[in-house]
């Protein structure tokens, strides 16, 4: 072994620097203003139960896509990840690319919502939001962009309602939920989901937080905060850090019945791949999905491994399939500078060619 | 805003003085080889936290707390290495000694009933964040403090008592209580096995870190405390990931969660029994009502949808120009089967564009 080339006085210097950065940063933390949930102006156009459908203010001076787009976000975490800050906003990028963007905000389910099923979410809420948008724009079909679990919902919805969807974009969407590198899936295989939902009613957001943070506990609960000290002397960095921090811990509870079916059918029985998936009383056969699909995944995604998404073309019946691989992680695909310059323009470009 | 800034300015000035004083002491300590002032930093951090009170937003407070906690653990690492350096050891020996100390401090907890990660060496506590945060989370959702049943692998002295049959008029409630305690013990056993597995892997990670250092050439060797810390994180994360992807983890974690849920459900049933005895609504009754209500809402939505379609069909002929009379042998147009999609399309086109969407099938307020 070579000798470690640092000395006692060097070590002290490092600690002094760390301490000074921390003291400056703590002031910035105290002075940090309240963090908003999303930055792009929007209006509520429809509400039902705890769901809200928002339309974002279209960008001026760009050629508008006449086919509106609905973003279907996951039930886990909150959708403002896609609009986290002005220069890091997937939604703003889509607006600037000429998309007319709508987004479903699922809200925070409570115990009164525990009997909501996947059928209620997919053939109910999503379908009614799609109808509202079709009606507002006088179009038969709209574009859908599904994010993560919202991508799974979008795949199911589109397969069952192709008469209402022109193009489908899926982002970091788990399709094969039993790839060997899927830690989340590995953890739930011996879990008695019925016992969990029967005992808890809804799945608490805290439990989801615990799960997500413990996929990489040393980085997410340790190193991140040590590294933060390097940047918190800058007010802007503090605000950006706090935005992410707020989002990470902002986990709604999951409606019990929907959670039960989601974990059992997708993560334990892998029915999107193995077949036999039913939403309500309708079978979801991905082979029947014939519309254009753009499938985007992140190469370093620790929540949805790329292999989980990349299987999609083998399962669907569409002949117009495009794949976009992003060199980053599950969150970076929305918030990184690279994503703003590559992912959102690529989506608008792809949709532009198929929305005539 | 002014008040807040004024308060934070004052606080900042006070803390700046502390930092300056600490920095001066640390520098002089570094020069003299006396590095015990790292302890002072740790104490100072606690004072900071207390002095801040609850002046800031909850998100900020949480981030700050985590930052301080990690700072403390980072300093603990520096402190332990610097103590060895002060003894005149070479850096690599100092690191080795630090790791051996960590290993020993962990080994003492092996097999210990009621193992509490709070007693673990500051720096190695990171290894027990998953188990510690699990305990904190469970404390908020458990019907009772299950840690009072933490007996590790000790022989269950209550086992026979708990399995004895109930007697007399209150036989059933008595048996339910006995079963509840047994379920709490079962959960605690599962939790104990989970924690002990973490302990074993944490010790293995120290060995993995030592091996990793051995394999590094001069170029790749950490050149600062931060680099050493980052390497430790990398090795630990790798060891953890291997463990988390193992069959062992899957079984231990599944068992722990399942036993907790059985316990929780059992106590919910006991509480339900008490509420029923008091003629108060219980979970079972509320569940039944909620399930029925949800089904009614689904039927209501479906009925609204059908009414919407029928209305659209009825309106359609009036929006069309009057057709010339059909030949006597042709079927009337309105009697022809109307496709569902066509009816919807007509509705959609008629309504567009609107500023505010109507709620054709909304269940809001239903």
XYZ file of C-alpha atoms in Angstrom:
722
model
C 0.000 0.000 0.000
C 1.237 3.470 -0.853
C 1.280 5.983 1.923
C -1.635 8.385 2.220
C -0.110 11.734 1.349
C -1.820 14.082 3.793
C -0.527 15.549 6.989
C -1.949 16.622 10.306
C -1.761 20.366 9.549
C -3.376 19.810 6.155
C -6.199 17.977 7.851
C -6.750 20.898 10.208
C -6.772 23.332 7.283
C -9.491 21.280 5.629
C -11.584 21.283 8.762
C -11.181 25.024 9.189
C -12.317 25.556 5.597
C -15.248 23.189 6.102
C -16.229 25.017 9.250
C -16.074 28.426 7.618
C -18.140 27.292 4.647
C -20.684 25.825 6.990
C -20.977 28.968 9.065
C -21.511 31.103 5.959
C -23.945 28.602 4.533
C -26.034 28.323 7.657
C -26.854 32.015 7.355
C -28.010 31.448 3.799
C -30.129 28.555 4.951
C -31.783 30.663 7.629
C -32.433 33.471 5.157
C -33.772 31.123 2.480
C -37.225 32.167 1.359
C -40.067 29.708 1.248
C -39.672 27.336 -1.662
C -42.461 27.421 -4.234
C -43.917 24.311 -5.832
C -43.141 24.913 -9.487
C -42.200 28.122 -11.227
C -44.056 28.338 -14.560
C -47.396 30.213 -14.602
C -50.410 27.920 -14.927
C -54.162 27.846 -14.441
C -56.405 25.183 -13.026
C -58.835 24.044 -15.710
C -60.471 21.060 -14.074
C -60.736 19.542 -10.611
C -62.144 16.328 -9.315
C -61.724 14.975 -5.806
C -58.112 15.794 -4.914
C -56.995 15.867 -8.537
C -56.290 19.134 -10.319
C -55.666 19.524 -14.014
C -53.429 22.474 -14.849
C -52.727 24.159 -18.138
C -49.396 25.966 -18.366
C -49.216 29.353 -19.987
C -47.995 28.727 -23.536
C -44.782 30.410 -24.632
C -45.233 33.308 -27.010
C -43.321 33.659 -30.233
C -43.009 29.938 -30.901
C -44.850 27.790 -33.409
C -47.542 26.016 -31.416
C -48.228 22.335 -31.741
C -51.990 22.144 -32.330
C -52.200 18.854 -30.481
C -52.149 19.523 -26.744
C -50.024 17.430 -24.425
C -51.033 15.889 -21.107
C -48.312 15.059 -18.596
C -49.235 12.138 -16.367
C -46.968 12.185 -13.350
C -46.422 9.377 -10.830
C -48.519 9.043 -7.704
C -45.312 8.947 -5.687
C -43.667 12.314 -5.051
C -44.981 15.550 -6.480
C -45.058 16.736 -10.076
C -43.195 20.010 -9.522
C -40.018 18.029 -10.149
C -40.783 18.723 -13.812
C -40.854 22.470 -13.093
C -38.377 22.785 -10.255
C -36.661 26.052 -11.153
C -36.715 28.541 -13.993
C -33.629 27.356 -15.810
C -34.239 23.691 -14.939
C -37.805 23.081 -16.015
C -38.914 20.264 -18.284
C -42.286 21.972 -18.576
C -40.768 25.293 -19.613
C -38.629 23.452 -22.144
C -41.719 21.817 -23.617
C -43.570 25.151 -23.736
C -40.603 26.748 -25.479
C -40.707 23.865 -27.937
C -44.270 24.824 -28.855
C -46.168 22.277 -26.784
C -49.465 23.176 -25.146
C -48.866 21.536 -21.794
C -51.400 20.185 -19.317
C -50.462 18.343 -16.144
C -52.344 16.164 -13.685
C -51.596 16.931 -10.048
C -52.909 13.974 -8.052
C -52.832 15.826 -4.736
C -52.445 14.106 -1.379
C -54.741 11.089 -0.924
C -56.014 10.425 2.576
C -57.860 7.524 4.169
C -61.087 8.523 2.396
C -59.324 7.728 -0.876
C -58.024 4.325 0.077
C -60.491 2.443 -2.116
C -59.316 4.184 -5.278
C -58.126 1.479 -7.642
C -55.888 1.586 -10.688
C -59.102 1.415 -12.699
C -60.300 4.604 -10.976
C -57.006 6.317 -11.727
C -56.502 5.118 -15.308
C -59.948 4.586 -16.813
C -61.435 7.195 -14.506
C -59.348 10.238 -13.653
C -56.957 10.127 -16.612
C -59.731 9.444 -19.099
C -61.811 12.347 -17.834
C -58.819 14.693 -17.959
C -58.167 13.587 -21.541
C -61.818 14.286 -22.411
C -61.614 17.741 -20.873
C -58.546 18.586 -22.961
C -60.042 17.142 -26.159
C -63.133 19.197 -25.589
C -61.241 22.405 -24.859
C -59.225 22.072 -28.051
C -61.828 20.460 -30.252
C -59.555 17.560 -31.129
C -60.128 13.827 -31.184
C -56.693 12.897 -29.922
C -54.044 14.413 -27.686
C -50.395 13.658 -26.946
C -49.524 12.046 -23.620
C -46.247 12.178 -21.735
C -46.033 9.731 -18.837
C -43.384 10.060 -16.164
C -42.108 7.061 -14.166
C -45.166 5.362 -12.627
C -47.220 7.858 -14.650
C -45.568 6.298 -17.698
C -46.936 2.902 -16.677
C -50.385 4.436 -16.275
C -50.007 6.127 -19.673
C -49.037 2.872 -21.340
C -52.107 1.162 -19.894
C -54.366 4.097 -20.697
C -53.141 4.457 -24.267
C -53.482 0.743 -24.940
C -57.079 0.861 -23.758
C -58.034 4.232 -25.309
C -56.036 4.578 -28.509
C -58.864 6.496 -30.132
C -57.979 9.411 -27.840
C -54.165 9.412 -27.998
C -52.120 10.534 -30.984
C -48.597 10.027 -29.658
C -47.192 8.605 -26.457
C -43.968 9.657 -24.735
C -42.773 7.595 -21.784
C -40.003 8.871 -19.509
C -38.065 6.661 -17.064
C -40.936 4.209 -17.120
C -40.625 0.770 -15.492
C -41.968 -1.853 -17.886
C -40.051 -4.993 -16.966
C -40.119 -4.718 -13.191
C -38.008 -7.794 -12.570
C -34.679 -6.979 -14.147
C -31.802 -8.327 -12.013
C -30.550 -4.821 -11.154
C -33.858 -3.528 -9.806
C -33.372 -3.039 -6.063
C -36.883 -1.754 -5.441
C -38.356 -4.832 -7.041
C -35.962 -7.110 -5.157
C -37.117 -5.694 -1.835
C -40.830 -6.215 -2.370
C -40.737 -9.804 -3.578
C -41.269 -11.336 -0.131
C -43.418 -8.559 1.185
C -47.025 -9.434 1.944
C -48.671 -6.486 0.205
C -52.147 -7.558 1.286
C -51.070 -7.514 4.934
C -49.448 -4.118 4.428
C -52.466 -2.478 2.807
C -54.917 -4.180 5.166
C -52.933 -2.892 8.137
C -52.118 0.584 6.900
C -55.071 1.511 4.685
C -52.934 3.821 2.589
C -49.208 3.437 2.251
C -47.617 6.304 4.228
C -45.369 8.679 2.294
C -42.752 8.301 5.044
C -42.434 4.643 4.159
C -41.815 5.508 0.532
C -39.245 8.096 1.580
C -37.465 5.514 3.672
C -37.437 3.120 0.744
C -36.122 5.598 -1.811
C -33.433 7.033 0.473
C -32.237 3.583 1.439
C -31.545 2.573 -2.123
C -28.339 4.608 -1.740
C -28.163 5.599 1.926
C -24.533 6.689 2.039
C -24.864 9.100 -0.834
C -28.393 10.300 -0.130
C -28.262 10.576 3.655
C -24.566 11.288 4.196
C -22.325 12.440 1.396
C -24.937 14.799 -0.010
C -24.911 16.920 3.142
C -21.138 16.951 3.477
C -20.867 18.035 -0.157
C -23.541 20.627 0.388
C -21.189 22.513 2.674
C -18.988 23.204 -0.361
C -21.743 25.127 -2.089
C -23.909 26.740 0.554
C -21.965 29.955 0.782
C -23.772 30.846 -2.444
C -27.395 31.936 -1.902
C -28.534 30.634 -5.268
C -27.058 27.214 -4.623
C -28.798 27.066 -1.265
C -32.138 27.847 -2.845
C -31.646 25.206 -5.522
C -30.546 22.661 -2.941
C -33.590 23.420 -0.813
C -35.910 23.013 -3.782
C -34.616 19.505 -4.326
C -34.690 18.768 -0.623
C -38.303 19.864 -0.338
C -39.269 17.702 -3.308
C -37.442 14.622 -2.033
C -39.293 14.645 1.277
C -42.638 15.679 -0.189
C -44.141 12.215 -0.568
C -47.919 11.827 -0.628
C -49.489 8.726 0.870
C -50.516 6.130 -1.696
C -54.160 5.122 -2.031
C -54.208 1.604 -0.594
C -56.064 -0.348 -3.278
C -54.154 1.256 -6.138
C -50.882 0.559 -4.335
C -51.889 -3.045 -3.686
C -52.572 -3.701 -7.354
C -49.574 -1.722 -8.583
C -47.040 -3.641 -6.505
C -48.634 -7.056 -6.971
C -49.360 -6.815 -10.695
C -46.316 -4.870 -11.820
C -43.522 -5.497 -9.304
C -44.336 -8.956 -8.013
C -46.013 -10.581 -11.024
C -44.535 -8.401 -13.776
C -47.753 -8.573 -15.760
C -46.810 -5.951 -18.351
C -44.213 -8.459 -19.540
C -45.765 -11.758 -18.524
C -49.283 -10.804 -19.591
C -52.592 -11.092 -17.798
C -52.794 -7.467 -16.641
C -56.300 -6.172 -16.151
C -57.293 -2.618 -15.359
C -60.875 -2.795 -14.192
C -62.411 -5.507 -16.304
C -60.324 -4.735 -19.399
C -57.184 -6.625 -20.277
C -54.117 -4.562 -21.177
C -52.404 -6.201 -24.124
C -49.473 -4.014 -25.121
C -49.377 -5.697 -28.542
C -52.516 -3.720 -29.328
C -50.665 -0.439 -28.814
C -50.099 0.785 -32.377
C -49.547 4.539 -32.073
C -46.097 6.228 -32.218
C -44.084 5.848 -29.018
C -41.033 7.775 -27.824
C -39.390 5.969 -24.919
C -36.846 7.931 -22.870
C -34.734 6.377 -20.147
C -31.755 7.398 -18.026
C -28.544 5.406 -18.212
C -27.691 5.817 -14.505
C -31.199 5.439 -13.158
C -31.117 3.643 -9.788
C -34.912 3.586 -9.440
C -35.855 2.456 -12.925
C -32.884 0.645 -14.451
C -32.578 1.260 -18.216
C -33.210 -2.420 -18.972
C -36.591 -2.067 -17.326
C -37.652 0.506 -19.969
C -35.710 -0.804 -22.948
C -37.836 -3.917 -23.270
C -40.824 -1.837 -24.426
C -40.402 -2.223 -28.235
C -40.540 -5.998 -27.861
C -43.909 -5.778 -26.164
C -45.857 -3.155 -28.096
C -47.435 -3.423 -31.535
C -46.364 0.038 -32.690
C -44.175 0.234 -35.792
C -43.193 3.833 -35.028
C -40.975 3.425 -31.979
C -38.144 5.784 -31.023
C -35.749 5.468 -28.111
C -33.784 8.202 -26.377
C -31.071 7.339 -23.915
C -30.055 10.094 -21.493
C -26.630 9.982 -19.823
C -27.790 10.723 -16.281
C -30.028 9.605 -13.445
C -33.711 9.417 -12.597
C -33.839 13.011 -11.387
C -31.132 14.447 -13.619
C -33.297 13.725 -16.635
C -35.552 16.592 -15.469
C -33.288 18.960 -13.637
C -29.849 18.779 -15.193
C -28.627 21.413 -17.609
C -27.946 18.694 -20.151
C -31.552 17.511 -19.996
C -32.794 21.025 -20.781
C -30.673 21.184 -23.888
C -31.251 17.640 -25.137
C -34.326 15.871 -23.750
C -37.062 18.510 -24.022
C -36.032 19.705 -27.515
C -35.962 16.069 -28.651
C -39.506 15.498 -27.350
C -40.838 18.601 -29.117
C -39.032 17.688 -32.304
C -40.386 14.134 -32.241
C -43.931 15.289 -31.491
C -43.742 18.063 -34.069
C -43.161 15.522 -36.806
C -46.103 13.417 -35.676
C -48.701 15.977 -34.706
C -49.711 17.287 -38.124
C -38.160 39.921 6.534
C -36.263 42.698 8.294
C -36.782 41.104 11.666
C -35.682 37.768 10.328
C -32.559 39.237 8.762
C -31.793 41.195 11.850
C -32.062 38.069 13.981
C -30.032 35.986 11.568
C -27.399 38.738 11.228
C -26.910 38.819 14.963
C -26.852 35.068 15.147
C -24.427 34.922 12.255
C -22.052 37.412 13.868
C -22.059 35.436 17.087
C -21.393 32.193 15.273
C -18.708 33.802 13.145
C -16.861 34.737 16.306
C -17.154 31.166 17.465
C -15.864 29.866 14.133
C -12.944 32.264 14.140
C -12.045 31.310 17.684
C -12.376 27.618 16.885
C -10.299 28.011 13.723
C -7.501 29.754 15.617
C -7.484 27.045 18.254
C -7.579 24.291 15.682
C -4.662 25.803 13.792
C -2.548 26.145 16.904
C -3.558 22.657 17.988
C -2.526 21.346 14.579
C 0.870 22.961 14.915
C 1.471 21.589 18.351
C 0.105 18.156 17.546
C -2.690 18.562 20.052
C -5.875 18.011 18.081
C -8.416 17.431 20.788
C -10.243 20.585 19.703
C -12.189 18.530 17.201
C -14.311 17.640 20.222
C -14.941 21.302 20.731
C -16.261 21.604 17.198
C -18.667 18.794 17.816
C -19.920 20.457 20.994
C -20.099 23.765 19.189
C -22.294 22.216 16.523
C -24.754 21.096 19.164
C -24.788 24.589 20.639
C -25.436 26.066 17.202
C -28.397 23.847 16.707
C -29.833 24.741 20.073
C -29.246 28.451 19.527
C -31.124 28.369 16.233
C -34.264 27.095 17.905
C -37.192 26.929 15.508
C -36.763 30.164 13.656
C -36.720 28.693 10.158
C -39.028 26.775 7.816
C -39.372 23.048 8.551
C -37.633 22.097 5.275
C -34.727 24.359 6.091
C -34.537 23.104 9.632
C -34.404 19.509 8.412
C -31.673 20.276 5.874
C -29.704 22.186 8.457
C -30.010 19.387 10.982
C -28.810 16.840 8.468
C -25.974 19.112 7.448
C -24.926 19.497 11.069
C -25.254 15.778 11.735
C -23.115 14.895 8.777
C -20.649 17.638 9.659
C -20.387 16.097 13.094
C -19.720 12.643 11.695
C -17.235 14.047 9.219
C -15.418 15.755 12.057
C -15.491 12.573 14.100
C -13.606 10.901 11.277
C -11.054 13.728 11.225
C -10.739 13.630 14.968
C -9.976 9.935 15.116
C -7.405 10.097 12.353
C -5.794 13.217 13.746
C -5.445 11.634 17.183
C -3.471 8.810 15.636
C -1.403 11.283 13.647
C -0.671 13.166 16.838
C 0.738 9.939 18.273
C 3.433 10.212 15.627
C 2.008 7.599 13.289
C 2.245 7.725 9.506
C -1.060 8.680 7.829
C -1.660 5.162 6.558
C -1.066 3.721 10.023
C -3.346 6.355 11.466
C -6.115 5.326 9.081
C -5.520 1.672 9.837
C -5.726 2.337 13.552
C -8.928 4.340 13.041
C -10.494 1.480 11.135
C -9.438 -1.105 13.695
C -11.043 1.026 16.406
C -14.244 1.217 14.406
C -14.228 -2.521 13.875
C -13.743 -3.207 17.577
C -16.425 -0.751 18.581
C -18.872 -2.528 16.287
C -17.871 -6.053 17.257
C -18.893 -5.424 20.852
C -22.518 -5.044 19.704
C -22.613 -8.435 17.973
C -25.383 -10.564 19.475
C -26.232 -7.872 21.994
C -29.934 -7.728 22.769
C -31.387 -4.273 22.453
C -28.580 -3.083 20.211
C -28.924 0.673 19.874
C -27.024 2.323 17.033
C -26.909 5.549 19.060
C -24.044 3.932 20.970
C -22.021 3.319 17.835
C -18.938 5.381 17.109
C -20.045 8.704 15.564
C -18.599 8.043 12.174
C -19.891 4.481 11.742
C -23.380 5.629 12.660
C -23.982 6.276 8.980
C -24.098 2.531 8.527
C -27.102 2.397 10.793
C -29.064 5.244 9.262
C -31.344 2.748 7.487
C -32.136 0.841 10.689
C -32.354 3.981 12.828
C -34.677 5.777 10.403
C -36.746 2.592 10.188
C -37.188 2.630 13.971
C -38.174 6.297 13.907
C -40.693 5.688 11.155
C -42.169 2.625 12.848
C -42.489 4.492 16.152
C -44.984 6.746 14.403
C -47.123 3.900 13.134
C -46.934 1.238 15.852
C -49.691 0.761 18.365
C -47.172 0.251 21.144
C -43.512 0.729 21.909
C -42.197 -2.536 20.511
C -38.652 -1.798 21.662
C -39.720 -2.745 25.189
C -39.838 -6.312 23.868
C -36.363 -6.188 22.408
C -34.709 -9.286 23.811
C -32.389 -10.179 21.004
C -31.748 -13.890 20.894
C -32.361 -14.343 24.576
C -34.753 -17.156 25.385
C -38.262 -15.808 25.481
C -39.234 -16.005 29.153
C -42.796 -15.070 28.285
C -43.185 -17.743 25.634
C -44.992 -20.314 27.741
C -47.156 -17.778 29.521
C -48.190 -16.239 26.245
C -49.128 -19.542 24.700
C -51.235 -20.656 27.672
C -54.978 -20.735 26.972
C -57.231 -17.983 28.280
C -59.689 -18.805 31.000
C -63.021 -17.547 32.225
C -65.473 -14.984 30.985
C -62.831 -12.657 29.496
C -61.089 -15.499 27.743
C -61.207 -13.937 24.249
C -59.875 -10.447 25.103
C -57.208 -12.086 27.256
C -56.094 -14.316 24.390
C -56.046 -11.357 22.030
C -53.783 -9.434 24.403
C -51.516 -12.464 24.777
C -51.376 -12.836 21.029
C -50.569 -9.133 20.675
C -47.554 -9.476 22.949
C -46.440 -12.575 21.070
C -46.732 -10.700 17.765
C -44.720 -7.807 19.220
C -42.015 -10.295 20.207
C -42.098 -11.805 16.725
C -41.633 -8.404 15.151
C -38.858 -7.535 17.557
C -37.038 -10.750 16.664
C -37.306 -9.944 12.972
C -36.087 -6.411 13.619
C -33.198 -7.743 15.694
C -32.088 -10.071 12.891
C -32.270 -7.215 10.404
C -30.112 -4.987 12.642
C -27.600 -7.734 13.331
C -27.196 -8.350 9.600
C -26.443 -4.641 9.165
C -23.865 -4.856 11.928
C -22.125 -7.769 10.223
C -22.070 -6.028 6.849
C -20.825 -2.797 8.442
C -17.843 -4.683 9.897
C -17.229 -6.351 6.531
C -17.272 -2.929 4.893
C -14.372 -1.803 7.082
C -12.357 -4.771 5.882
C -13.362 -3.981 2.297
C -12.182 -0.407 2.786
C -8.824 -1.591 4.138
C -8.446 -3.919 1.166
C -9.367 -1.162 -1.248
C -6.689 1.119 0.201
C -4.146 -1.684 -0.110
C -4.817 -1.991 -3.814
C -4.493 1.707 -4.615
C -1.318 3.015 -6.207
C 0.247 6.341 -5.210
C -1.643 8.198 -7.918
C -5.097 7.022 -6.813
C -4.454 7.374 -3.076
C -6.706 9.919 -1.299
C -4.872 13.214 -0.985
C -7.216 14.918 1.417
C -9.704 14.136 4.149
C -12.548 14.711 1.705
C -11.116 12.279 -0.800
C -10.696 9.707 1.946
C -14.298 10.286 3.020
C -15.582 9.989 -0.561
C -13.692 6.723 -0.989
C -15.197 5.416 2.224
C -18.681 6.363 0.967
C -18.034 4.590 -2.340
C -16.850 1.380 -0.683
C -19.650 1.429 1.887
C -22.312 2.040 -0.751
C -20.939 -0.854 -2.763
C -20.960 -3.230 0.232
C -24.458 -2.074 1.141
C -25.742 -2.567 -2.427
C -24.412 -6.130 -2.504
C -26.155 -6.835 0.777
C -29.377 -5.081 -0.286
C -29.530 -7.156 -3.468
C -28.966 -10.453 -1.652
C -31.545 -13.132 -0.941
C -30.726 -12.651 2.737
C -31.765 -8.995 2.718
C -34.929 -9.734 0.783
C -35.955 -12.363 3.332
C -34.999 -10.312 6.419
C -36.658 -7.136 5.179
C -39.772 -8.949 3.972
C -40.093 -10.762 7.288
C -39.641 -7.573 9.309
C -42.260 -5.638 7.324
C -44.719 -8.528 7.305
C -44.476 -9.083 11.055
C -44.916 -5.380 11.735
C -48.067 -5.323 9.614
C -49.517 -8.398 11.321
C -48.848 -6.751 14.680
C -50.389 -3.473 13.610
C -53.490 -5.133 12.201
C -53.948 -7.169 15.350
C -53.887 -4.081 17.575
C -56.229 -2.253 15.212
C -58.687 -5.121 15.751
C -58.341 -4.824 19.519
C -58.998 -1.085 19.307
C -62.005 -1.800 17.068
C -63.415 -4.148 19.689
C -63.073 -1.477 22.356
C -64.750 1.141 20.155
C -67.609 -1.224 19.397
C -68.089 -1.849 23.111
C -68.341 1.929 23.604
C -70.860 2.230 20.759
C -68.406 4.336 18.765
C -67.681 3.918 15.048
C -64.712 1.708 14.404
C -62.397 1.111 11.443
C -64.319 -1.880 10.160
C -67.521 0.144 9.948
C -65.850 3.154 8.358
C -64.168 0.841 5.850
C -67.489 -0.673 4.885
C -68.995 2.770 4.351
C -66.021 3.988 2.355
C -66.046 0.913 0.121
C -69.766 1.317 -0.542
C -69.388 5.037 -1.169
C -66.577 4.457 -3.645
C -68.709 1.936 -5.517
C -71.622 4.373 -5.611
C -69.336 7.076 -6.983
C -68.188 4.763 -9.768
C -71.782 3.979 -10.679
C -72.649 7.668 -10.519
C -69.818 8.531 -12.896
C -70.901 5.824 -15.313
C -74.495 7.019 -15.234
C -73.414 10.608 -15.880
C -71.359 9.461 -18.808
C -74.283 7.580 -20.282
C -76.607 10.557 -19.778
C -74.043 12.773 -21.534
C -73.975 10.424 -24.498
C -77.739 10.225 -24.692
C -78.015 14.023 -24.548
C -75.467 14.329 -27.322
C -77.386 11.859 -29.439
C -80.631 13.707 -28.871
C -79.110 17.063 -29.761
C -77.381 15.864 -32.891
C -80.302 15.886 -35.372
C -81.226 19.476 -34.502
C -77.733 20.764 -35.340
C -77.836 19.265 -38.811
C -79.530 20.922 -41.786
C -82.890 19.422 -42.486
C -82.364 16.486 -44.788
C -84.601 15.958 -47.770
C -87.281 13.340 -47.142
C -85.840 9.880 -47.385
C -87.172 7.333 -49.791
C -89.899 5.320 -48.237
C -87.848 2.133 -48.186
C -84.797 3.674 -46.411
C -84.366 3.438 -42.623
C -84.690 6.801 -40.776
C -81.232 8.280 -40.019
C -81.869 8.704 -36.293
C -82.728 5.041 -36.013
C -79.379 3.971 -37.380
C -76.967 2.735 -34.694
C -74.814 5.593 -33.486
C -71.268 4.821 -32.588
C -70.206 5.899 -29.113
C -67.053 7.596 -30.375
C -68.958 9.604 -32.954
C -71.320 10.880 -30.318
C -68.460 11.947 -28.122
C -66.723 13.632 -31.031
C -69.811 15.697 -31.701
C -69.895 16.805 -28.085
C -66.237 17.681 -28.066
C -66.351 19.764 -31.243
C -69.441 21.628 -30.174
C -67.939 22.634 -26.860
C -64.510 23.729 -28.055
C -62.821 26.022 -27.447
C -63.633 27.067 -23.897
C -61.787 29.139 -21.377
C -62.780 26.987 -18.449
C -63.597 23.377 -18.980
C -67.012 22.163 -18.241
C -67.053 19.090 -16.047
C -68.923 16.597 -18.158
C -68.233 13.677 -15.921
C -66.982 15.401 -12.858
C -67.658 13.798 -9.540
C -66.644 16.933 -7.679
C -68.975 17.308 -4.799
C -70.442 13.876 -5.428
